[in-house]
Amino acid sequence: MSVRPPVLVDIKFNPEGVARVLKTAFADRGSINLADPANRERDFSETEYALLWKPDADLFRRAPNLKVIFSGGAGVDHIIGMAGLPDVPIVRFVDRSLTTRMSEWIVMQCLMHLRGQYAHDVKQRRREWAKLIAPEAAEVTIGVMGLGILGLDAVAKLKVMGFNVIGWSRTRKTIEGVETFDAGELDRFVAKTDILVGLLPLTPETTGFYNSGLFKKLRRDGALGQPVFINAGRGKSQIETDIVSAIREGTLGGASLDVFEVEPLAADSPLWELENVFITPHDAAVSEENALFRHVEMQIARFERGEPLQFVIDRAAGY
């Protein structure tokens, strides 16, 4: 029986967790963990599969015979622009747990803005007993941008909470009981939106997409009084100076941000101290290593049985 080449792993998050799980992952072929200094100079010419998250710039030159590339997360923008990217399928990570965690974060943020949690926190620290009258969820329209697996799950769970939910995607999606819009209807979509939830992939078209021009088009006469921006998609889709200005000028009444143009967010960023802004350190939905490696093992098995890979991205669209 021929020896199967090991899976090349170059993941730039949680190195201890990755190393621990790799001890038992890919039992039929083993793996090469690029985080291990002992593997820095190894020959990767026989490698057929690579699992990557923000890989080394020269990786594809060193591994010229790849058959499939697996992303270590839901996004693939960290791979798409790399030099020497081979013309092979790129598979993104889709996992029930990751989807559930993302929806938990989105629902939590929407509810905190609905119920004035920031104002309550301020009153608590002042030891003030001050009741706030919040609108009901049904009075608030949440516009979800990006209707892939994550977006569809968020839409369903926000509807369960009673919010009016609408959706936008580059090409129109049909969702029962949800009004949807396509690229040509952006202005109509944002004009109806009280809370804008960003789950867009990063492409040339979505870079800098969430900007002052877009924020000014959001609904201003809704139950919240001022619109809110929530982003858990990609940091480079937002212009942070525009978010700061919009909050200070009252164009936005608040924001929740899990992703940033540069991570970690600089300590001197004004975003940290703005009123009614919630900051989380890109942990809304963290890839869990056991689930990630099981996903890759299953896809490799499908590929080697001659079955179609799942969750292959459209190279032209960039997601």
XYZ file of C-alpha atoms in Angstrom:
319
model
C 0.000 0.000 0.000
C 1.408 3.397 -1.028
C 2.129 5.968 1.649
C -0.191 8.957 1.457
C 1.511 12.348 1.598
C 0.807 14.286 4.814
C -1.535 17.282 4.928
C 0.307 20.607 5.058
C -1.054 22.805 7.876
C -0.214 26.509 8.105
C -2.651 28.090 10.576
C -1.839 31.367 12.319
C -4.250 31.029 15.252
C -4.216 29.060 18.519
C -0.913 27.230 17.857
C -1.173 25.191 21.070
C -4.684 23.974 20.234
C -3.739 23.171 16.648
C -0.644 21.204 17.716
C -2.667 19.251 20.298
C -5.448 18.230 17.910
C -3.014 17.428 15.080
C -1.614 14.582 17.213
C -4.718 12.538 16.386
C -5.955 14.194 13.165
C -5.290 12.770 9.679
C -4.449 9.348 11.110
C -4.229 7.782 7.624
C -1.581 10.192 6.333
C -0.273 12.459 9.104
C 0.409 16.166 8.842
C 3.162 18.760 8.587
C 2.546 21.625 11.004
C 4.383 24.677 9.689
C 4.199 26.252 13.168
C 6.762 23.660 14.309
C 10.258 25.105 13.711
C 11.467 21.621 12.770
C 9.297 21.789 9.627
C 10.451 25.184 8.373
C 12.886 23.815 5.790
C 11.010 20.647 4.811
C 10.293 19.720 1.226
C 6.575 20.146 0.438
C 6.718 19.077 -3.219
C 4.764 15.854 -2.579
C 2.010 17.554 -0.586
C -1.476 17.286 -2.146
C -3.645 19.023 0.463
C -3.068 22.208 2.478
C -5.091 23.602 5.372
C -4.362 27.308 5.640
C -5.178 30.442 7.598
C -3.053 33.477 6.637
C -0.273 31.217 5.321
C 3.364 32.123 4.647
C 3.800 34.191 1.480
C 6.022 31.606 -0.233
C 3.872 28.585 0.591
C 2.601 27.873 -2.928
C 6.116 28.053 -4.370
C 7.208 25.440 -1.819
C 4.118 23.254 -2.378
C 3.662 23.265 -6.172
C 1.585 20.084 -6.489
C -1.469 20.822 -4.364
C -4.801 19.309 -5.423
C -7.090 21.074 -2.904
C -6.691 24.060 -0.578
C -8.750 24.210 2.631
C -9.379 27.485 4.460
C -9.117 27.416 8.246
C -12.174 29.672 8.517
C -15.352 30.707 6.767
C -13.516 33.395 4.788
C -11.002 32.914 1.978
C -9.851 36.508 1.374
C -6.582 35.707 3.192
C -5.746 33.225 0.394
C -7.289 34.656 -2.780
C -4.756 37.413 -3.424
C -1.617 35.365 -2.726
C 1.213 35.047 -5.231
C 1.416 31.705 -6.991
C -2.086 30.577 -5.977
C -2.648 27.373 -7.966
C -5.767 26.733 -10.036
C -7.221 24.129 -7.670
C -10.454 24.023 -5.639
C -10.517 26.206 -2.506
C -12.841 24.860 0.198
C -14.042 27.097 3.009
C -14.852 25.918 6.534
C -18.530 25.386 7.216
C -19.504 23.962 10.583
C -22.700 23.904 12.617
C -20.901 25.140 15.715
C -19.307 28.100 13.933
C -22.681 29.060 12.426
C -24.442 28.793 15.791
C -21.800 30.890 17.568
C -22.055 33.631 14.954
C -25.838 33.802 15.303
C -25.530 33.928 19.103
C -23.278 36.983 18.808
C -25.502 38.742 16.279
C -28.708 38.148 18.260
C -26.987 39.307 21.456
C -25.751 42.531 19.860
C -29.149 43.317 18.305
C -30.865 42.757 21.650
C -28.333 44.927 23.512
C -29.017 47.819 21.136
C -32.777 47.207 21.264
C -32.858 47.257 25.078
C -30.337 50.061 25.632
C -27.758 47.905 27.394
C -24.992 50.523 27.157
C -27.195 53.121 28.874
C -28.113 50.582 31.558
C -24.416 49.838 32.154
C -23.676 53.548 32.606
C -26.544 53.936 35.094
C -25.438 50.829 36.981
C -21.923 52.157 37.471
C -23.399 55.402 38.799
C -25.733 53.404 41.084
C -28.703 55.123 39.485
C -32.110 53.450 39.375
C -33.337 54.728 35.995
C -35.846 52.775 33.939
C -35.571 52.914 30.154
C -38.520 52.303 27.841
C -37.343 50.243 24.886
C -39.265 49.512 21.693
C -40.462 45.982 21.010
C -38.429 43.886 18.571
C -41.290 43.909 16.056
C -40.937 47.700 15.744
C -37.312 47.388 14.578
C -36.140 46.311 11.121
C -32.815 44.477 10.936
C -31.161 44.425 7.523
C -28.762 41.506 7.092
C -26.141 41.939 4.369
C -24.778 38.629 3.136
C -27.181 35.695 2.879
C -24.856 32.719 2.862
C -24.940 29.984 5.498
C -24.139 32.409 8.344
C -26.557 35.078 7.162
C -29.463 32.687 6.671
C -29.056 31.282 10.172
C -28.886 34.780 11.668
C -32.041 35.798 9.771
C -33.943 32.777 11.105
C -32.910 33.378 14.714
C -33.566 37.127 14.612
C -37.071 36.365 13.317
C -37.625 34.017 16.262
C -36.811 36.954 18.566
C -39.590 38.924 16.896
C -37.569 41.389 14.807
C -38.693 42.419 11.346
C -35.843 41.097 9.188
C -34.914 41.929 5.601
C -31.955 40.657 3.585
C -29.524 41.855 0.921
C -27.136 39.922 -1.298
C -25.380 40.590 -4.580
C -27.852 38.344 -6.356
C -31.344 38.027 -4.869
C -32.068 35.122 -2.533
C -35.582 33.824 -1.872
C -36.313 33.381 1.844
C -39.828 32.537 2.957
C -41.349 35.378 4.966
C -38.378 37.718 4.414
C -38.195 40.630 1.977
C -34.924 40.390 0.033
C -32.984 42.795 -2.162
C -30.185 42.508 -4.719
C -27.226 44.701 -5.689
C -29.361 47.126 -7.694
C -31.705 47.742 -4.746
C -29.156 48.755 -2.125
C -30.620 52.197 -1.469
C -34.137 50.797 -0.994
C -32.764 48.149 1.390
C -30.796 50.527 3.626
C -33.646 53.086 3.709
C -35.772 50.455 5.505
C -33.003 49.353 7.899
C -32.739 50.337 11.597
C -29.944 47.883 12.476
C -27.519 46.983 9.680
C -25.807 43.602 10.173
C -22.722 43.017 8.013
C -21.812 39.451 7.076
C -20.355 40.130 3.640
C -17.226 38.345 2.394
C -14.265 40.537 1.520
C -13.975 41.169 -2.221
C -12.779 44.192 -4.217
C -16.427 45.321 -4.348
C -16.973 45.087 -0.589
C -13.685 46.699 0.488
C -14.576 49.944 2.281
C -18.252 49.232 1.611
C -19.530 50.291 5.044
C -18.764 54.003 4.870
C -20.276 57.396 5.668
C -22.246 57.452 2.414
C -23.965 54.188 3.296
C -24.565 55.123 6.948
C -26.347 58.337 5.905
C -28.852 56.320 3.858
C -29.990 54.194 6.815
C -33.462 54.776 8.246
C -33.601 57.733 10.608
C -37.261 57.747 11.656
C -37.458 54.242 13.119
C -38.235 53.086 16.643
C -34.570 53.284 17.682
C -34.306 56.936 16.658
C -30.845 56.457 15.178
C -29.599 53.506 13.112
C -27.022 51.001 14.391
C -24.192 49.251 12.522
C -23.096 45.702 13.433
C -20.205 43.994 11.635
C -18.972 40.427 12.074
C -17.960 39.860 8.464
C -14.619 41.337 7.443
C -12.812 44.317 8.952
C -11.571 45.731 5.653
C -15.201 46.063 4.514
C -15.605 48.981 6.930
C -13.986 52.412 7.083
C -13.367 52.936 10.783
C -12.791 56.700 10.577
C -16.267 56.931 9.009
C -17.770 54.857 11.841
C -16.172 57.162 14.422
C -17.432 60.282 12.625
C -20.922 58.812 12.177
C -21.193 58.007 15.901
C -19.904 61.423 16.976
C -22.184 63.279 14.540
C -25.260 61.190 15.389
C -25.545 59.586 11.942
C -25.233 56.289 13.802
C -26.659 55.769 17.258
C -24.353 52.873 18.051
C -22.268 49.999 16.710
C -21.068 46.498 17.511
C -17.799 45.458 15.900
C -16.056 42.090 15.985
C -13.741 42.744 13.019
C -11.356 45.595 12.202
C -9.274 46.980 9.356
C -6.102 46.060 11.274
C -6.154 43.459 14.037
C -5.627 43.649 16.912
C -7.353 47.028 17.146
C -4.799 49.685 18.106
C -4.917 50.789 21.737
C -5.261 54.427 20.649
C -8.278 53.811 18.392
C -11.181 56.106 19.344
C -13.557 53.162 18.824
C -12.678 51.808 22.281
C -14.280 54.729 24.126
C -17.231 55.745 21.951
C -20.655 55.698 23.582
C -22.950 52.794 22.675
C -20.182 50.944 20.838
C -19.489 47.314 21.735
C -16.075 45.878 20.795
C -15.191 42.168 20.683
C -11.762 40.829 19.575
C -12.776 38.850 16.464
C -14.138 36.026 18.587
C -17.808 36.075 17.592
C -17.385 32.693 15.910
C -13.957 31.129 16.391
C -13.078 28.039 14.347
C -12.901 25.080 16.718
C -9.917 22.909 15.818
C -11.529 19.475 16.274
C -14.436 20.438 14.022
C -12.085 22.041 11.483
C -9.904 18.945 11.096
C -12.961 16.630 10.922
C -14.324 18.839 8.135
C -11.055 18.591 6.169
C -10.810 14.823 6.694
C -14.362 14.371 5.413
C -13.750 16.523 2.337
C -10.503 14.715 1.473
C -12.343 11.375 1.762
C -15.072 12.659 -0.592
C -12.469 13.897 -3.061
C -10.564 10.608 -3.093
C -13.804 8.646 -3.607
C -14.457 10.749 -6.686
C -17.348 12.632 -5.083
C -17.702 16.419 -5.443
C -16.150 18.587 -2.757
C -18.550 20.679 -0.663
C -18.294 24.416 0.080
C -15.977 25.151 -2.870
C -15.711 28.902 -3.432
C -16.361 30.673 -6.721
C -12.908 31.992 -7.645
C -14.355 34.721 -9.892
C -16.699 36.027 -7.170
C -14.061 35.666 -4.456
C -16.261 33.698 -2.015
